[in-house]
Amino acid sequence: MWQTPSLPARPAIILLVILLFADCPMRAGADPGNPLPWGYELWLKFAPVSDSVLASQYRASLEGIVMEPVGATQEIAYRELTEGIGNMLSRPLLPRTTTSGGNLLVAATLDRLPTRFREFLGERKIPAEGFLIREVADGPRKHILLTAADDAGLLYGAYRLLRLVQTHRPLSGLDQLDAPKARLRMLNHWDNLDRSIERGYAGFSIFNWHTLPDFRDPRYEDYARANASLGINATAVTNVNANALVLTEAYIDKARALADIFRPYGIRLYLTARFSAPMEIGGLDTADPLDPRVSAWWRDKAGEIYRAIPDFGGFLVKANSEGQPGPQNYGRSHREGANMLADALGPFGGNVIWRAFVYSEEDPEDRAKQAYSEFAPEDGKFRDNVLLQVKNGPIDFQPREPIHPLFGAMPETPLLVEFQITKEYLGFATHLAFLPKLFEEVLQTDTYREGPGSTVARVVDGSLHGKALSGMAGVANIGTDINWTGHPFGQADWYGFGRLAWDPYLSSGQLAEEWVRATFGNDPVLVASLKDMMLRSREAVVNYMNPLGLHHLFDTGHHYGPGPWVDDLSRPEWNPVYYHQADASGIGFDRSATGSNAVAQYAPELATRYGSLETCPEEFLLWFHHVPWDYRLRSGHTLWEGLGLKYQEGVDTVVGMLADWQELESRLPQEVYRDVSMRLQIQLREARWWKYACMQYFRTFSGMDFPQGMEPPEHPLEYYKALRFPFAPGIRPRWN
Ligand code: GCW
């Protein structure tokens, strides 16, 4: 049941949803009386605790609440606690004072905490945005104390307590002091001003710039709430392939409305800055960062924005990449461009987030090497408020990549790790691939930059080089679809991203379990089975799309489905043939010392491991080496056989996922059961498509028979080559 009607957004959303679904017959399986279709509430359902023993234990521990909220953020925390706990315990959580009887929830920021509760903190300090939740004794009574140094911390603590109850964790003996490990925990929306979304697969942009600032869609607040429940504290709401219009007066006013909604949820707004904006909207004839008129324009612009949005986060910038304008258009460096913008924002406390995703059509160097070559020598030369945002791998959000060599290589420069939550290269919104598994793999990889243990997680939390400013950005998978993410399991990717941005050391298993419990309830069979399915799912995608280190075999432009044969695009690195390099002698990109020597950009430990055929992990084999077709894999199979069997393994895993899902039918809401069943069928069909298309194509080089154990292709190669998808979603609009 959806029982949080006093949150301001609720009534309007109910109305909106009723209007949207006015013509729909009541769907089978929908919860009677619940006007929201499955999925809108995300992981924030706060359903009644089904286990009656547990429910009475919780009721005994939470007999009332002592809290006097001050200000908008604390008001939200109060509402969330009373409504969420009220729902879960199926009885209201009423206000009390500490002198009234019972076991109570006592919640306040430290400055307002009754003195006798302060002693429970002991020597411990609560960091900014952190909180303490602790069961404390008060004579014969036991209270749950929730306290924080600031409002955001109190809100995050409220969501933590709600999660503990929602996932059926015991409250007795509770003692959790937690705080975000990284300062910036950010979503990046590739949303255009016309509401199309680059690489968006869940509808249109939720940000309706046309009706802003006056129409404040209730969904904006629900969006902020969902993010805050994970600890996400920043969002860039416009595409990095930016439109300068967002920096005009009218749009700044629209952005102000969004920032006002996000603020009480602890979220700071960022905008993307098109480098040529001084020309496009400022009337200048240049955007040269060293031209004083240009820097003055940006300073004025920053002032204008901060007058409207005093806590504006700053600019996110994609420059001189894939056709975007940038400082290099004027013979200036990325550093000169970034520092000029940093000087404009600095006086107001704003940041410049400069993306390291650059590769040039004039540069014949291996694309995987270009970002490192460009930025590593600039370490220490950026202003303090410049963060470099680096994708998790050196190419582009592939199902699997080795880590980006820049991690740990710029000790003097604040860094943000960029992940893609939207599944541009992992099957859009029809394939199930639990991304926290991918994120975890990256975060736990050792860069060896400061000796063993120099993991990417330590780059995210800043501890590797003692950075106060660092964090994680994720390209959002959110759109106007009623369940936000298209695929119901896409919600788990948003969830897992946010939780990992808060704490990059969390395990994907824990996150899968939390999400399943919060989303589907605590039925142990469901929890075990779905968790298992989610944890297998990402490897399945790797295997049926890009096994053994293959990468970027995606069809051109839309990146939907396989196109390993594509070789006719103007820029070499836009063609899949550039990446797989298949020929009669073998397949793979030689990035060892005999090839592009990209391995040399890593710390010696990784360079040696990846650089030699003997020690290179097989999951990266064809990423780093060009390998003969008859090369023996560790399994004893030849490379050709192993490749076919990996594709087959990917398909087989999806067959298993579908079977597992079907077993769970009676335990799942009908509508979500049917939804995911259909998506899994599509995933299975497409997994086979990948296998058949790629293996048929590679056979034109290997000349070998398909290995035993691999299903023979359904169609000839020409069939797969002829497939066209002119309206596949997510492609960049022409006017960018
Ligand atoms: O993955 C590529 C996408 C582009 C995207 C670019 C980037 C926003 O295909 O659509 O542009 O990465 O990250 O800038």
mmCIF file of N, CA and C and ligand atoms in Angstrom, residues 190 198-199 239-241 318 321-322 355 357 359 367 391 395-397 418 420 424-425 475 552 557 559 730 732, ligand 1:
data_model
loop_
_atom_site.group_PDB
_atom_site.id
_atom_site.type_symbol
_atom_site.label_atom_id
_atom_site.label_comp_id
_atom_site.label_asym_id
_atom_site.label_seq_id
_atom_site.Cartn_x
_atom_site.Cartn_y
_atom_site.Cartn_z
ATOM 1 N N TRP A 190 22.080 12.559 -19.309
ATOM 2 C CA TRP A 190 22.372 12.962 -20.686
ATOM 3 C C TRP A 190 21.055 13.410 -21.336
ATOM 4 N N GLU A 198 19.972 11.255 -24.626
ATOM 5 C CA GLU A 198 21.027 10.508 -25.294
ATOM 6 C C GLU A 198 21.301 9.243 -24.477
ATOM 7 N N ARG A 199 21.200 8.119 -25.143
ATOM 8 C CA ARG A 199 21.385 6.804 -24.509
ATOM 9 C C ARG A 199 20.348 6.550 -23.408
ATOM 10 N N ASN A 239 22.608 17.218 -20.683
ATOM 11 C CA ASN A 239 23.542 16.379 -21.438
ATOM 12 C C ASN A 239 24.933 17.017 -21.530
ATOM 13 N N VAL A 240 25.947 16.168 -21.441
ATOM 14 C CA VAL A 240 27.323 16.655 -21.637
ATOM 15 C C VAL A 240 27.558 17.102 -23.077
ATOM 16 N N ASN A 241 26.822 16.535 -24.009
ATOM 17 C CA ASN A 241 26.790 17.121 -25.356
ATOM 18 C C ASN A 241 25.818 18.290 -25.228
ATOM 19 N N LYS A 318 32.183 18.543 -21.231
ATOM 20 C CA LYS A 318 32.771 17.653 -22.242
ATOM 21 C C LYS A 318 33.331 18.571 -23.316
ATOM 22 N N SER A 321 35.782 16.627 -27.621
ATOM 23 C CA SER A 321 35.531 15.198 -27.652
ATOM 24 C C SER A 321 34.308 14.975 -28.510
ATOM 25 N N GLU A 322 34.415 14.094 -29.438
ATOM 26 C CA GLU A 322 33.287 13.725 -30.306
ATOM 27 C C GLU A 322 32.572 14.962 -30.853
ATOM 28 N N ARG A 355 35.613 16.384 -18.114
ATOM 29 C CA ARG A 355 35.638 14.963 -18.468
ATOM 30 C C ARG A 355 36.915 14.585 -19.224
ATOM 31 N N PHE A 357 37.108 12.000 -21.093
ATOM 32 C CA PHE A 357 36.711 11.149 -22.224
ATOM 33 C C PHE A 357 37.037 11.890 -23.526
ATOM 34 N N TYR A 359 39.222 11.648 -27.298
ATOM 35 C CA TYR A 359 40.038 10.953 -28.288
ATOM 36 C C TYR A 359 39.857 11.732 -29.576
ATOM 37 N N ARG A 367 43.211 4.454 -29.364
ATOM 38 C CA ARG A 367 42.240 5.272 -28.625
ATOM 39 C C ARG A 367 42.323 5.029 -27.121
ATOM 40 N N LYS A 391 36.083 7.890 -17.045
ATOM 41 C CA LYS A 391 35.252 6.687 -17.198
ATOM 42 C C LYS A 391 35.952 5.477 -16.600
ATOM 43 N N ILE A 395 38.102 2.739 -22.877
ATOM 44 C CA ILE A 395 37.378 2.927 -24.135
ATOM 45 C C ILE A 395 36.027 3.567 -23.870
ATOM 46 N N ASP A 396 35.019 2.801 -23.506
ATOM 47 C CA ASP A 396 33.710 3.445 -23.409
ATOM 48 C C ASP A 396 32.635 2.519 -22.831
ATOM 49 N N PHE A 397 32.598 2.349 -21.532
ATOM 50 C CA PHE A 397 31.473 1.669 -20.879
ATOM 51 C C PHE A 397 31.123 0.312 -21.491
ATOM 52 N N GLU A 418 33.625 7.778 -13.387
ATOM 53 C CA GLU A 418 32.334 7.830 -14.082
ATOM 54 C C GLU A 418 31.911 6.436 -14.531
ATOM 55 N N GLN A 420 28.492 4.166 -16.216
ATOM 56 C CA GLN A 420 27.244 4.344 -16.948
ATOM 57 C C GLN A 420 26.192 3.450 -16.298
ATOM 58 N N GLU A 424 23.798 1.537 -22.395
ATOM 59 C CA GLU A 424 24.095 1.746 -23.808
ATOM 60 C C GLU A 424 24.725 0.505 -24.431
ATOM 61 N N TYR A 425 25.620 -0.109 -23.701
ATOM 62 C CA TYR A 425 26.358 -1.254 -24.236
ATOM 63 C C TYR A 425 26.024 -2.558 -23.512
ATOM 64 N N VAL A 475 25.979 7.851 -15.097
ATOM 65 C CA VAL A 475 25.083 8.347 -16.142
ATOM 66 C C VAL A 475 23.719 7.693 -15.934
ATOM 67 N N HIS A 552 33.625 -3.322 -28.082
ATOM 68 C CA HIS A 552 33.099 -2.393 -29.079
ATOM 69 C C HIS A 552 32.759 -3.059 -30.416
ATOM 70 N N GLY A 557 26.334 3.753 -34.232
ATOM 71 C CA GLY A 557 25.395 4.821 -33.872
ATOM 72 C C GLY A 557 24.514 4.460 -32.703
ATOM 73 N N HIS A 559 24.191 1.489 -31.329
ATOM 74 C CA HIS A 559 24.829 0.488 -30.466
ATOM 75 C C HIS A 559 23.869 -0.618 -30.017
ATOM 76 N N GLY A 730 17.727 6.504 -28.190
ATOM 77 C CA GLY A 730 18.921 6.993 -27.485
ATOM 78 C C GLY A 730 19.970 7.671 -28.327
ATOM 79 N N ARG A 732 21.868 10.565 -30.434
ATOM 80 C CA ARG A 732 22.036 12.005 -30.259
ATOM 81 C C ARG A 732 21.239 12.795 -31.303
HETATM 82 O O1 GCW B 1 29.523 6.284 -25.006
HETATM 83 C C1 GCW B 1 29.610 7.423 -25.748
HETATM 84 C C2 GCW B 1 28.216 7.618 -26.212
HETATM 85 C C3 GCW B 1 27.889 9.048 -26.505
HETATM 86 C C4 GCW B 1 28.294 9.868 -25.280
HETATM 87 C C5 GCW B 1 29.781 9.715 -25.055
HETATM 88 C C6 GCW B 1 30.290 10.473 -23.838
HETATM 89 C C7 GCW B 1 27.249 11.799 -24.348
HETATM 90 O O2 GCW B 1 27.999 6.822 -27.343
HETATM 91 O O3 GCW B 1 26.521 9.121 -26.750
HETATM 92 O O4 GCW B 1 27.937 11.213 -25.416
HETATM 93 O O5 GCW B 1 30.071 8.371 -24.839
HETATM 94 O O6 GCW B 1 30.466 9.856 -22.813
HETATM 95 O O7 GCW B 1 30.508 11.670 -23.924
#
